[in-house]
Short mmCIF file of C-alpha atoms (C1' of nucleotides) in Angstrom, two decimals:
data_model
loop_
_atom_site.label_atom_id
_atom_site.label_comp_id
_atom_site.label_asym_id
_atom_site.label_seq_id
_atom_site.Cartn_x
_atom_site.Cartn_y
_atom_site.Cartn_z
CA UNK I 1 0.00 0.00 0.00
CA UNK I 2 1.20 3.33 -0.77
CA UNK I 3 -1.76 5.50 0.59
CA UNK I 4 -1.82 5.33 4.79
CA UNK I 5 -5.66 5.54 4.69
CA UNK I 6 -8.04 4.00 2.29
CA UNK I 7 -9.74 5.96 -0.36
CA UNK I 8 -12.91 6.65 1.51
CA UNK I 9 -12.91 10.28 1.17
CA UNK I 10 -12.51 9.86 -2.34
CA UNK I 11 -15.52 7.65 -2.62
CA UNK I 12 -17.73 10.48 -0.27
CA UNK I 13 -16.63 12.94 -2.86
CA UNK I 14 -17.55 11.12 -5.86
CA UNK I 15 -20.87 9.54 -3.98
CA UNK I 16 -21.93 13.31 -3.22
CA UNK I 17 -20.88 14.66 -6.27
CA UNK I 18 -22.83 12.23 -8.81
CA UNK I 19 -25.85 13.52 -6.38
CA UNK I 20 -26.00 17.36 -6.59
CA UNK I 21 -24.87 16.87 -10.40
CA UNK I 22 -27.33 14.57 -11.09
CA UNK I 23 -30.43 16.60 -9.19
CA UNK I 24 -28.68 19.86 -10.71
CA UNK I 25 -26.39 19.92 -13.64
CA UNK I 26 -23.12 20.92 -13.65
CA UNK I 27 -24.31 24.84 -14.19
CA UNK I 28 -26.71 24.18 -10.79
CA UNK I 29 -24.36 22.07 -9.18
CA UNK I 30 -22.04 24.76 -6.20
CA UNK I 31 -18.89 23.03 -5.00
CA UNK I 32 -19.60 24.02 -1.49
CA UNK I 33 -23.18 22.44 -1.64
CA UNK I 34 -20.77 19.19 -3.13
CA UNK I 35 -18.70 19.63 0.16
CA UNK I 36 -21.19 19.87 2.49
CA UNK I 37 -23.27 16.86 1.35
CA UNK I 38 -19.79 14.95 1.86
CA UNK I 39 -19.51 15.87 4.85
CA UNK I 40 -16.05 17.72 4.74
CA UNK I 41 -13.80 20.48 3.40
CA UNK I 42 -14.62 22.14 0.36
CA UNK I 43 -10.74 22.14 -0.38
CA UNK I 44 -11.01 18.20 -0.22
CA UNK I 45 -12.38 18.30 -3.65
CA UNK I 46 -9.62 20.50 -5.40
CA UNK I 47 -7.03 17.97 -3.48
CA UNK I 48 -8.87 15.40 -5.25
CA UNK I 49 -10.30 16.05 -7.94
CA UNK I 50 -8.14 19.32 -8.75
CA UNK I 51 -11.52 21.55 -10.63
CA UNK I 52 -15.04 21.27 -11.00
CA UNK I 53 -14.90 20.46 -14.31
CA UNK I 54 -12.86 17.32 -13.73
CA UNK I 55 -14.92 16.37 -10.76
CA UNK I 56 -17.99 16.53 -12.98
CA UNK I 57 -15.85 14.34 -15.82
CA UNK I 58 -15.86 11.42 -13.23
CA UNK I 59 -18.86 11.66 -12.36
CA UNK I 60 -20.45 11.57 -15.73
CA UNK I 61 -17.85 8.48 -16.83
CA UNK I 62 -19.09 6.90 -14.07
CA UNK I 63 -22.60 7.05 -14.99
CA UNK I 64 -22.09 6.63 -18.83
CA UNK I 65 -20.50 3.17 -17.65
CA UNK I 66 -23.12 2.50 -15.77
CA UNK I 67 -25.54 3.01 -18.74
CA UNK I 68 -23.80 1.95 -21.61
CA UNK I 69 -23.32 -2.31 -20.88
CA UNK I 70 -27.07 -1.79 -21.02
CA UNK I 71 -27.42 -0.49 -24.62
CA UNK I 72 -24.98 -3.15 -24.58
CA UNK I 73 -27.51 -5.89 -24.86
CA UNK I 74 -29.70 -4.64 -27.46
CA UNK I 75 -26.48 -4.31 -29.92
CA UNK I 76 -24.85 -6.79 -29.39
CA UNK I 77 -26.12 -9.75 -27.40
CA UNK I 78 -26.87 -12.95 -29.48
CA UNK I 79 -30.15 -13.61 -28.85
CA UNK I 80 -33.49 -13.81 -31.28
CA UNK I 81 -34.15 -10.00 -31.68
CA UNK I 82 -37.37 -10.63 -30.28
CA UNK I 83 -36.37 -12.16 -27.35
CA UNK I 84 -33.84 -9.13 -27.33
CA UNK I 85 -36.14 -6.91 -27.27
CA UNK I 86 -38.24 -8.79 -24.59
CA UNK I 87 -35.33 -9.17 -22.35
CA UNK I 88 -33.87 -5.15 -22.60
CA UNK I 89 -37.15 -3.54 -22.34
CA UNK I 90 -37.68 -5.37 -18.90
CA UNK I 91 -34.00 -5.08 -17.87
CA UNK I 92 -33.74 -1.86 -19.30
CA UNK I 93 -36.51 0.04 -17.17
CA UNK I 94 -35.77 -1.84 -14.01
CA UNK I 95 -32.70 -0.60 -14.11
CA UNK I 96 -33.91 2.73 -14.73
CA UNK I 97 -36.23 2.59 -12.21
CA UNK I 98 -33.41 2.05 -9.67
CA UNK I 99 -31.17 4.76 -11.37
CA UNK I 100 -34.22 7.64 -12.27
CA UNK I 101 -31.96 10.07 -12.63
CA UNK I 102 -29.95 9.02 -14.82
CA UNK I 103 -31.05 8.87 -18.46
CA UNK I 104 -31.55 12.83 -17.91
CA UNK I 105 -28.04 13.66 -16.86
CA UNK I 106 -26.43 12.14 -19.79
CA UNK I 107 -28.42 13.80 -22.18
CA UNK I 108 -29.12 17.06 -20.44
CA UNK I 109 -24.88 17.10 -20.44
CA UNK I 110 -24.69 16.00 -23.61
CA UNK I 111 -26.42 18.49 -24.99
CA UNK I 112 -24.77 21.14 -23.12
CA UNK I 113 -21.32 20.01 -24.81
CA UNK I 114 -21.84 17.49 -27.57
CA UNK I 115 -18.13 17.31 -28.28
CA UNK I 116 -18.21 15.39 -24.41
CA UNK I 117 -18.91 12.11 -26.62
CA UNK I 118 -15.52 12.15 -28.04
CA UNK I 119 -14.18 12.11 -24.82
CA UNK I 120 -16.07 9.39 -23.20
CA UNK I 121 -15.26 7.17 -26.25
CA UNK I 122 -11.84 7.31 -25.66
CA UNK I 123 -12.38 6.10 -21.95
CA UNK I 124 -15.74 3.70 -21.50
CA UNK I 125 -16.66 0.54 -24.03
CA UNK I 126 -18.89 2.22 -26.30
CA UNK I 127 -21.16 -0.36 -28.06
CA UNK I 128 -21.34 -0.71 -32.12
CA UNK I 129 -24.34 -1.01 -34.18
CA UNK I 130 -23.44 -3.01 -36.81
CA UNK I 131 -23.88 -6.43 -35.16
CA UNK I 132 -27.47 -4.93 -34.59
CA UNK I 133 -27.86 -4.09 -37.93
CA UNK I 134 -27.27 -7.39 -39.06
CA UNK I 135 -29.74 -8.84 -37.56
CA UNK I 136 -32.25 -6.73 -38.12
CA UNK I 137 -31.56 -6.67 -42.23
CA UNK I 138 -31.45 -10.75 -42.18
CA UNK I 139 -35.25 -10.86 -40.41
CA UNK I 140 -36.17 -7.93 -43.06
CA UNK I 141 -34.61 -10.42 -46.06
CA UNK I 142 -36.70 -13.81 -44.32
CA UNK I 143 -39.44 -11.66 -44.19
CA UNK I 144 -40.05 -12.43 -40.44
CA UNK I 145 -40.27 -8.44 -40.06
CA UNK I 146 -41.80 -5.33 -42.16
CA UNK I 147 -39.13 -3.51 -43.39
CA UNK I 148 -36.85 -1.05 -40.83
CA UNK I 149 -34.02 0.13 -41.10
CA UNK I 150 -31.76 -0.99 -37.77
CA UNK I 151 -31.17 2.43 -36.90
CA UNK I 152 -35.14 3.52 -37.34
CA UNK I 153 -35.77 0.58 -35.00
CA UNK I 154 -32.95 1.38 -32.91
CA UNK I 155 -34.23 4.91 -31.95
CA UNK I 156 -37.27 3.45 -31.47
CA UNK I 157 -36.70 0.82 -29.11
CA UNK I 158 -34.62 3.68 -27.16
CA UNK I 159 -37.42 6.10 -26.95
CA UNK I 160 -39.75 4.08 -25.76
CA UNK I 161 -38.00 2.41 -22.97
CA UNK I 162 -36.05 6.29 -22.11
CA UNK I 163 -38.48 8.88 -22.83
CA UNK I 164 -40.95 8.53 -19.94
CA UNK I 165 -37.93 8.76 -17.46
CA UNK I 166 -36.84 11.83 -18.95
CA UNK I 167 -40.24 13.71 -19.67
CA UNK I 168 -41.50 12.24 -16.67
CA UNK I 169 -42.64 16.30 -15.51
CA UNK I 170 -44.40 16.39 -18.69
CA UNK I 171 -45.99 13.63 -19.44
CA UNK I 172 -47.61 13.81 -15.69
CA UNK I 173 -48.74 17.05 -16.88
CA UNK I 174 -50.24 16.24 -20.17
CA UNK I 175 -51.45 12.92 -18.86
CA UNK I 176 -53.03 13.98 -15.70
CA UNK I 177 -52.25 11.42 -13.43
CA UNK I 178 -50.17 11.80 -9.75
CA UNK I 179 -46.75 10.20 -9.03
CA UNK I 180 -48.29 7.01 -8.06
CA UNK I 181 -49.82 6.47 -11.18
CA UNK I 182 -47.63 7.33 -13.12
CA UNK I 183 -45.21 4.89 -11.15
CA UNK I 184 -47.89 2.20 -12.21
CA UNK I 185 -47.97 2.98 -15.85
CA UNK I 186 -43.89 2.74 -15.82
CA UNK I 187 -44.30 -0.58 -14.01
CA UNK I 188 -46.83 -1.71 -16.58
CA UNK I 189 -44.52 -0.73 -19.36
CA UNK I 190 -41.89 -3.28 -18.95
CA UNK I 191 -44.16 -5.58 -20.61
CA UNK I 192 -46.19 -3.28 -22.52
CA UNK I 193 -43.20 -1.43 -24.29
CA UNK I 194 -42.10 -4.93 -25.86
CA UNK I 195 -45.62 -6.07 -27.12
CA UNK I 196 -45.78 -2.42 -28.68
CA UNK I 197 -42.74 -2.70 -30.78
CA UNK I 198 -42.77 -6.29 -32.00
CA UNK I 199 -46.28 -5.92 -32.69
CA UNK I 200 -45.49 -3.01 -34.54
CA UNK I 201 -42.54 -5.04 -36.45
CA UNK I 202 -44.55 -8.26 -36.89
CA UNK I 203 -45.34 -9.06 -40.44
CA UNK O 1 -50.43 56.16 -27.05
CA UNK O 2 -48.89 56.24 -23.90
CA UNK O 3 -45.72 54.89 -24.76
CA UNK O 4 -43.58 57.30 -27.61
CA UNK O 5 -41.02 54.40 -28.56
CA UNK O 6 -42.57 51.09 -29.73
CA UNK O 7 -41.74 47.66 -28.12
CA UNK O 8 -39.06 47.23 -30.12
CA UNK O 9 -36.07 46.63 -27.34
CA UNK O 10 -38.71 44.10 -25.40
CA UNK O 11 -38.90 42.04 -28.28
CA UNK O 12 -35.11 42.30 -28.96
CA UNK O 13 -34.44 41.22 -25.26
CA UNK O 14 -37.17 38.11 -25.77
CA UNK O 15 -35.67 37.11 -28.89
CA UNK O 16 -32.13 37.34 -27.57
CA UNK O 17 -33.02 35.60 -23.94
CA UNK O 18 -34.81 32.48 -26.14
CA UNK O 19 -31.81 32.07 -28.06
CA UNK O 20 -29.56 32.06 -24.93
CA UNK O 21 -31.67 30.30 -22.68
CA UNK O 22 -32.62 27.34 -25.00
CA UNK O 23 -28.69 27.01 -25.70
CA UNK O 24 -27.55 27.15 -22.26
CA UNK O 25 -30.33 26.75 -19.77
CA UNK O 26 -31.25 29.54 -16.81
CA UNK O 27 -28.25 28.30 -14.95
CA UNK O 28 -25.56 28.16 -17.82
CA UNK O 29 -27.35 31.64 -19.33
CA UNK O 30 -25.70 35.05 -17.90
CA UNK O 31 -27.81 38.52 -18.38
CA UNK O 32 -24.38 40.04 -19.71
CA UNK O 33 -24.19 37.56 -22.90
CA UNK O 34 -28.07 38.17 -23.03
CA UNK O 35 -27.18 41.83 -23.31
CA UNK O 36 -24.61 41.37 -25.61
CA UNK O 37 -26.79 39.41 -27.80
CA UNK O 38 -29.88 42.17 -27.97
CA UNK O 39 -26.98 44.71 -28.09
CA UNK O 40 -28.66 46.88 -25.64
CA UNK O 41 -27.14 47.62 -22.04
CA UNK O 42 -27.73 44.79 -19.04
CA UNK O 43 -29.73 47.63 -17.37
CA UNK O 44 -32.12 47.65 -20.16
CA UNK O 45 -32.72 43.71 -19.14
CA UNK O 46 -33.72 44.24 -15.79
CA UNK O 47 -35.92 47.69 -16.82
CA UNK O 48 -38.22 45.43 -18.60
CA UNK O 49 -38.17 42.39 -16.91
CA UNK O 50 -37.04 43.08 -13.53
CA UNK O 51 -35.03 40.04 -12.87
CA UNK O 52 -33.76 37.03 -14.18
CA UNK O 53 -36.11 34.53 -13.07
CA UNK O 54 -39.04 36.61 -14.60
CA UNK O 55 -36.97 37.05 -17.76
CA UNK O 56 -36.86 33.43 -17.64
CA UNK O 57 -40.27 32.67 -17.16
CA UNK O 58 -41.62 34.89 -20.32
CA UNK O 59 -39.06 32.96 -22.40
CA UNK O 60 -40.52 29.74 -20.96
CA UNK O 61 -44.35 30.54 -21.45
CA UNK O 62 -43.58 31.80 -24.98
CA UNK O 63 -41.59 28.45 -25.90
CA UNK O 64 -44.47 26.19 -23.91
CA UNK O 65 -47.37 28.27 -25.67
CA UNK O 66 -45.60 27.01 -28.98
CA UNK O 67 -45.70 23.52 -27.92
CA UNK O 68 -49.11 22.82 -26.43
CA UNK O 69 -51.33 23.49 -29.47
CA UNK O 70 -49.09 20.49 -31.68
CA UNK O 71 -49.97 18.33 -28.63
CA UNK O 72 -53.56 19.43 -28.14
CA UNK O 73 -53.79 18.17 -31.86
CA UNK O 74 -53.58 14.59 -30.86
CA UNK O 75 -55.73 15.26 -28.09
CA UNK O 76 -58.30 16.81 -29.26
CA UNK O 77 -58.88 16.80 -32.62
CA UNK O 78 -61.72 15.35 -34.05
CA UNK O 79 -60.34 13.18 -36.77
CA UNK O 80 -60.21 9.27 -36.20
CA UNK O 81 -57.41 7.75 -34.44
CA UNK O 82 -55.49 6.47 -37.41
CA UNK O 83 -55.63 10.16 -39.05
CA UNK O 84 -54.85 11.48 -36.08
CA UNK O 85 -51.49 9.54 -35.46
CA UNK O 86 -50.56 9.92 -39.02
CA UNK O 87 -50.78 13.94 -38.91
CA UNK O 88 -49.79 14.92 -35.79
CA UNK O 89 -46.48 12.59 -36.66
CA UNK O 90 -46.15 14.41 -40.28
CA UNK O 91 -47.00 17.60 -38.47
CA UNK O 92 -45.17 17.64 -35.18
CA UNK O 93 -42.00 16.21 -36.67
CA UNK O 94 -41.48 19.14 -39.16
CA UNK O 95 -42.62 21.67 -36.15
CA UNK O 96 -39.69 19.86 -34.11
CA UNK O 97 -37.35 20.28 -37.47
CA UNK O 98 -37.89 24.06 -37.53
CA UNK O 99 -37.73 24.58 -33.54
CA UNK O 100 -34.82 21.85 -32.48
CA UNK O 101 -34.32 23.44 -29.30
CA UNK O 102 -37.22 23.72 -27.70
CA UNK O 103 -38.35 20.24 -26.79
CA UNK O 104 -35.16 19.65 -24.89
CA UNK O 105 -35.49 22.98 -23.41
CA UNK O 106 -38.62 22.24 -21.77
CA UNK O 107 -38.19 19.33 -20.79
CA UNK O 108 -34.71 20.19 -18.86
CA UNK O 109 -36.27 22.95 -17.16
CA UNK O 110 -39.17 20.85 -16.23
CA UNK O 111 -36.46 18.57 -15.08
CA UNK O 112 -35.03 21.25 -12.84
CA UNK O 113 -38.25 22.52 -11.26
CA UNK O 114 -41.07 20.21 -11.60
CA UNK O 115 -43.59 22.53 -9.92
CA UNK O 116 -43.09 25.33 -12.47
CA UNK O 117 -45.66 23.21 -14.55
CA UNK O 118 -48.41 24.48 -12.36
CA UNK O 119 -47.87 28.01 -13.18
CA UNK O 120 -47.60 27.39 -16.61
CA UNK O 121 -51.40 25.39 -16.10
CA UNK O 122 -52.39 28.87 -15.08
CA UNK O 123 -51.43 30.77 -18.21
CA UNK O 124 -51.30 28.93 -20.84
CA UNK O 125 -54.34 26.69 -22.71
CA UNK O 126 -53.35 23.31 -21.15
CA UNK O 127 -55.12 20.07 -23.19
CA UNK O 128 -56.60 17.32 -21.31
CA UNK O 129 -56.68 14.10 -22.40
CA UNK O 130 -60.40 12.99 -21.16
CA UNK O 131 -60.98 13.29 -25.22
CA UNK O 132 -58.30 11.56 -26.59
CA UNK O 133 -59.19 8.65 -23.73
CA UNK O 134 -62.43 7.97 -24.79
CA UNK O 135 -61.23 7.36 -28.12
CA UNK O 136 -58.87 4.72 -27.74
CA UNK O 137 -61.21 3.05 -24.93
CA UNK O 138 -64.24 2.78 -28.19
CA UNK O 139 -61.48 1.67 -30.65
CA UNK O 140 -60.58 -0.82 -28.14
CA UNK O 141 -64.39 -1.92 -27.36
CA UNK O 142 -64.86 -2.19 -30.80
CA UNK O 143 -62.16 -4.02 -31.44
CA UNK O 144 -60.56 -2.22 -34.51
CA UNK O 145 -57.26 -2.03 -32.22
CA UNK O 146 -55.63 -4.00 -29.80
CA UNK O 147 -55.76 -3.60 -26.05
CA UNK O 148 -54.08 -0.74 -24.83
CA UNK O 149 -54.57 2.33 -22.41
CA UNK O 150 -54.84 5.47 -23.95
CA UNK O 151 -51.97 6.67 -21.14
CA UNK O 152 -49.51 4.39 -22.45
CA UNK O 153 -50.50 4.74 -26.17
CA UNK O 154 -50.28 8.30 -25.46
CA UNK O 155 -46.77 8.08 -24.11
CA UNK O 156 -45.71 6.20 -26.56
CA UNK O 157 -46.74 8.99 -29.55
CA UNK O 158 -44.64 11.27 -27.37
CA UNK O 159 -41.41 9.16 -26.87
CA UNK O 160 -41.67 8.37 -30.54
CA UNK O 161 -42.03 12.02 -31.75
CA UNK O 162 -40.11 13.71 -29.28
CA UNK O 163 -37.43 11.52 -28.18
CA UNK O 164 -34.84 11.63 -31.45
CA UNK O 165 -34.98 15.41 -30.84
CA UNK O 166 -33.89 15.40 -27.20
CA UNK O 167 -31.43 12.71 -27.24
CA UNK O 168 -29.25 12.99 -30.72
CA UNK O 169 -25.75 13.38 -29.43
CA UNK O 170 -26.61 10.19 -27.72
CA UNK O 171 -28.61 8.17 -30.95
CA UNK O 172 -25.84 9.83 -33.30
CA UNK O 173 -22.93 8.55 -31.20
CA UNK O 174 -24.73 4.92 -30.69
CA UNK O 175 -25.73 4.60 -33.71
CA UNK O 176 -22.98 5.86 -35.66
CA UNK O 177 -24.21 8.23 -38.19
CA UNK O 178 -23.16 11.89 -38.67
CA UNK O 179 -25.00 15.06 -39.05
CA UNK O 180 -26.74 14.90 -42.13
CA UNK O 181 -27.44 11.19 -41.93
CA UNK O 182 -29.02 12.13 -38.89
CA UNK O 183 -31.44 14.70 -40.52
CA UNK O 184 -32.68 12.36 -43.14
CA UNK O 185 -33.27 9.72 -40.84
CA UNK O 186 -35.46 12.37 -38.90
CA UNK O 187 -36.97 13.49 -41.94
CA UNK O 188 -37.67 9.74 -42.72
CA UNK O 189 -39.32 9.77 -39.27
CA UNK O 190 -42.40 11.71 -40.29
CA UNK O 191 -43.97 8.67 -42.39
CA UNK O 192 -42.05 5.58 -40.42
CA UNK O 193 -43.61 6.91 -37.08
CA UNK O 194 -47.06 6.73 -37.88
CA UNK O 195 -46.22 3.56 -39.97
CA UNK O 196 -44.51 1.98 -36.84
CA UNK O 197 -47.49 3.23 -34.19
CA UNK O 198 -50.30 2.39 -36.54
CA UNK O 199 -48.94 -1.20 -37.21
CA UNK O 200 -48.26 -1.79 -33.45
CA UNK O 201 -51.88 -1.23 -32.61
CA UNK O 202 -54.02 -2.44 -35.54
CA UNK O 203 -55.26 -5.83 -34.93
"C1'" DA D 1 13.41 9.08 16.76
"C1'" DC D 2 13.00 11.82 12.90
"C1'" DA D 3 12.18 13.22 8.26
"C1'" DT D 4 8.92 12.89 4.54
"C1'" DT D 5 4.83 12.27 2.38
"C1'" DT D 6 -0.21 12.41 2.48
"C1'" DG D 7 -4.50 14.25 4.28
"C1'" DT D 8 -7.27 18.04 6.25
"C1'" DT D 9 -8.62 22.58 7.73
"C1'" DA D 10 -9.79 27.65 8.05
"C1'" DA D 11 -8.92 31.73 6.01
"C1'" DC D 12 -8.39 34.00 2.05
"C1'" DC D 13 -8.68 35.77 -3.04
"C1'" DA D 14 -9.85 37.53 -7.56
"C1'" DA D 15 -13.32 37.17 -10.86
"C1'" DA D 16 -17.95 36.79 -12.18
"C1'" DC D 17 -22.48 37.27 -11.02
"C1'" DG D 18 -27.33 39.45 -10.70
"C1'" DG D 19 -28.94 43.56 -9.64
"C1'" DT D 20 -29.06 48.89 -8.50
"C1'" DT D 21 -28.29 53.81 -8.95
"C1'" DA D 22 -28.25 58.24 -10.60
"C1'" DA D 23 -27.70 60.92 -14.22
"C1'" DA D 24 -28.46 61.74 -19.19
"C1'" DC D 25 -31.30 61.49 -23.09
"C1'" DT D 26 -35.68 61.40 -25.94
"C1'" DA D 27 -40.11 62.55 -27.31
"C1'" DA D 28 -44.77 63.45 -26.47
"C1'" DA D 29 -48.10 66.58 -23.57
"C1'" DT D 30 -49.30 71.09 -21.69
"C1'" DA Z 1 -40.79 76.62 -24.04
"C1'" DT Z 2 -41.19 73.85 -20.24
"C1'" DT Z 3 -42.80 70.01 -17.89
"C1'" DT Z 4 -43.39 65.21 -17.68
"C1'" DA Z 5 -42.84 60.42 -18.32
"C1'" DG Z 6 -40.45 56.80 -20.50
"C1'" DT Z 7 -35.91 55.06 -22.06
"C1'" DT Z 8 -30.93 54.25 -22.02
"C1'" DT Z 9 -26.34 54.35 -20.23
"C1'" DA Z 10 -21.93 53.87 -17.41
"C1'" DA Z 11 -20.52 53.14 -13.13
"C1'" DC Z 12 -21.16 50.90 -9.11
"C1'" DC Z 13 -22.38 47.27 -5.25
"C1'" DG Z 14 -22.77 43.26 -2.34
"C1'" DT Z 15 -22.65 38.41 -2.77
"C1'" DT Z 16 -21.44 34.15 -4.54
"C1'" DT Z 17 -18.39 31.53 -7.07
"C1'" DG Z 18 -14.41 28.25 -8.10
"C1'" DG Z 19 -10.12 27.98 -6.61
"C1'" DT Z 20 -5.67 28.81 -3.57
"C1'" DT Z 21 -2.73 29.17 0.40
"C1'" DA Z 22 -0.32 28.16 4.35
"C1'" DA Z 23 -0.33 26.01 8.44
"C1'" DC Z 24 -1.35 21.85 10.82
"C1'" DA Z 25 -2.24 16.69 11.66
"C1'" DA Z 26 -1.64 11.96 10.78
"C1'" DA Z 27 0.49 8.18 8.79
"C1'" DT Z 28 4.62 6.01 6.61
"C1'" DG Z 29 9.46 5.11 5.58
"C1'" DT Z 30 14.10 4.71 7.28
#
DNA sequence: ACATTTGTTAACCAAACGGTTAAACTAAAT
DNA sequence: ATTTAGTTTAACCGTTTGGTTAACAAATGT
């Protein structure tokens, strides 16, 4: 061991960190409020993590790692696509359900600064299409689907299982129904979102 | 008239706080580059719309008073379901085209302060979707589509329209395409939608 | 035991921020 | 011609911000 005491205040950091930018973006998010949710020094994070801007780099690796294995399995698992799309639309929202926050702080930061996607390319597995794409133009060919283009479906499948995390406010809104309902209706959707799109595919 | 000078610098300010706003959100916007951008003095920003918050808030009515009437089309129009989905995909999807901005916008700043939807219920022509309900419940009853809750069917318009707006540095990164790829598969969106929605709930 | 590295703190700093002030300017009203 | 009200500006202000400093504490190496 080089270090005398474990990385614990590290992990605080981080743990509080991923919080307030999460909940607030990293134009919301105050290094103090970081500090203070950490329970320590607000010169703890510089020692650390030297700037906010490199404190909110970890965090977001850290949750574009989390998210990515999961796109993962729609690209490039080897599975019937319909039992692909069976299996990620339930894993996809239960995981989501557990991690709310998340779908919206990846794309609310990568809007902010599209260039970011370089960056994280460089540093997390990034999944390919064309394994995907494959797939879905051999079922097009057999005539076991209508025709789609992979990336048509792709974007599909993804906005369906994504949007109603991140236009959650919205929706609710539009919808008219309370927080508990609306918890339902996500609930529901694990098997609903996968019936919807290979109806929609089935020939 | 009251007023000698026309509302020329109000609009200017508007126009310039939209642009800024939409790009950077309230907390990444700063009244000085709003200035700069209306090239009128900060003073002038704060003359007409006292503070930054309320500055904020006329941007955000204007931009949600845009979006409600393409979303009270699918709610209460009183075309049949099928037409329906077809033009308010057609229709929305070219709004979306010529306003890229502002779906994401709203939606972040939802994001940030959910309870800023019920003062926007106060001033702006909100739909309900009691209509569009008991239209999917007959369809359903009658059998001419399969079993599904107007809620989720509802949701599922949305995510489908609205989704490859808000997330395309993450689709374009996933899925590999560039820029103008991008934009045709978008504009290839307005027919494959409605193709895709109608075929997932016909019978 | 002592020197060195690593971890932690309180106090501090310059820059940026939203917002204010007071004076100057403009044009219509009397 | 003078008053009056609305408009615009430069300079200013207090606070908050991300970040630094220097001194101190704790652990490690020798």
């Amino acid at each position: 061991m080089t270090k005398h005491k474990d990385n614990k205040t590290e992990e605080q950091i981080l743990e509080a960190a991923q919080k307030i930018f999460q909940a607030k973006g990293m134009d919301g998010a105050r290094m103090q409020e970081i500090a203070d949710k950490a329970s320590i020094n607000k010169a703890m994070l510089h020692y650390y993590y030297r700037s906010k801007q490199l404190l909110f780099e970890a965090v977001f690796k850290k949750a574009f790692a989390l998210l990515a294995p999961q796109l993962n399995a729609i690209l490039n698992d080897d599975s019937s696509l319909e039992d692909k799309i069976k299996n990620f639309t339930h894993n996809y929202i239960s995981f989501i359900i557990k991690h709310p926050y998340l779908p919206n702080f990846i794309i609310q930061e990568l809007n902010r600064n599209p260039k970011f996607i370089e960056k994280i390319k460089n540093n997390v597995a990034f999944p390919s299409i064309d394994k995907f794409k494959l797939q879905v133009q051999k079922e097009v060919k057999n005539g076991t689907i209508v025709s789609i283009s992979a990336e048509q479906l792709f974007i599909n499948i993804l906005a369906l299982n994504i949007f109603p995390f991140v236009a959650s406010p919205l929706i609710k809104a539009f919808a008219n129904v309370d927080d508990k309902t609306y918890k339902r209706l996500l609930e529901a959707r694990k098997k609903e979102v996968s019936d919807f799109i290979i109806n929609a595919i089935k020939k």
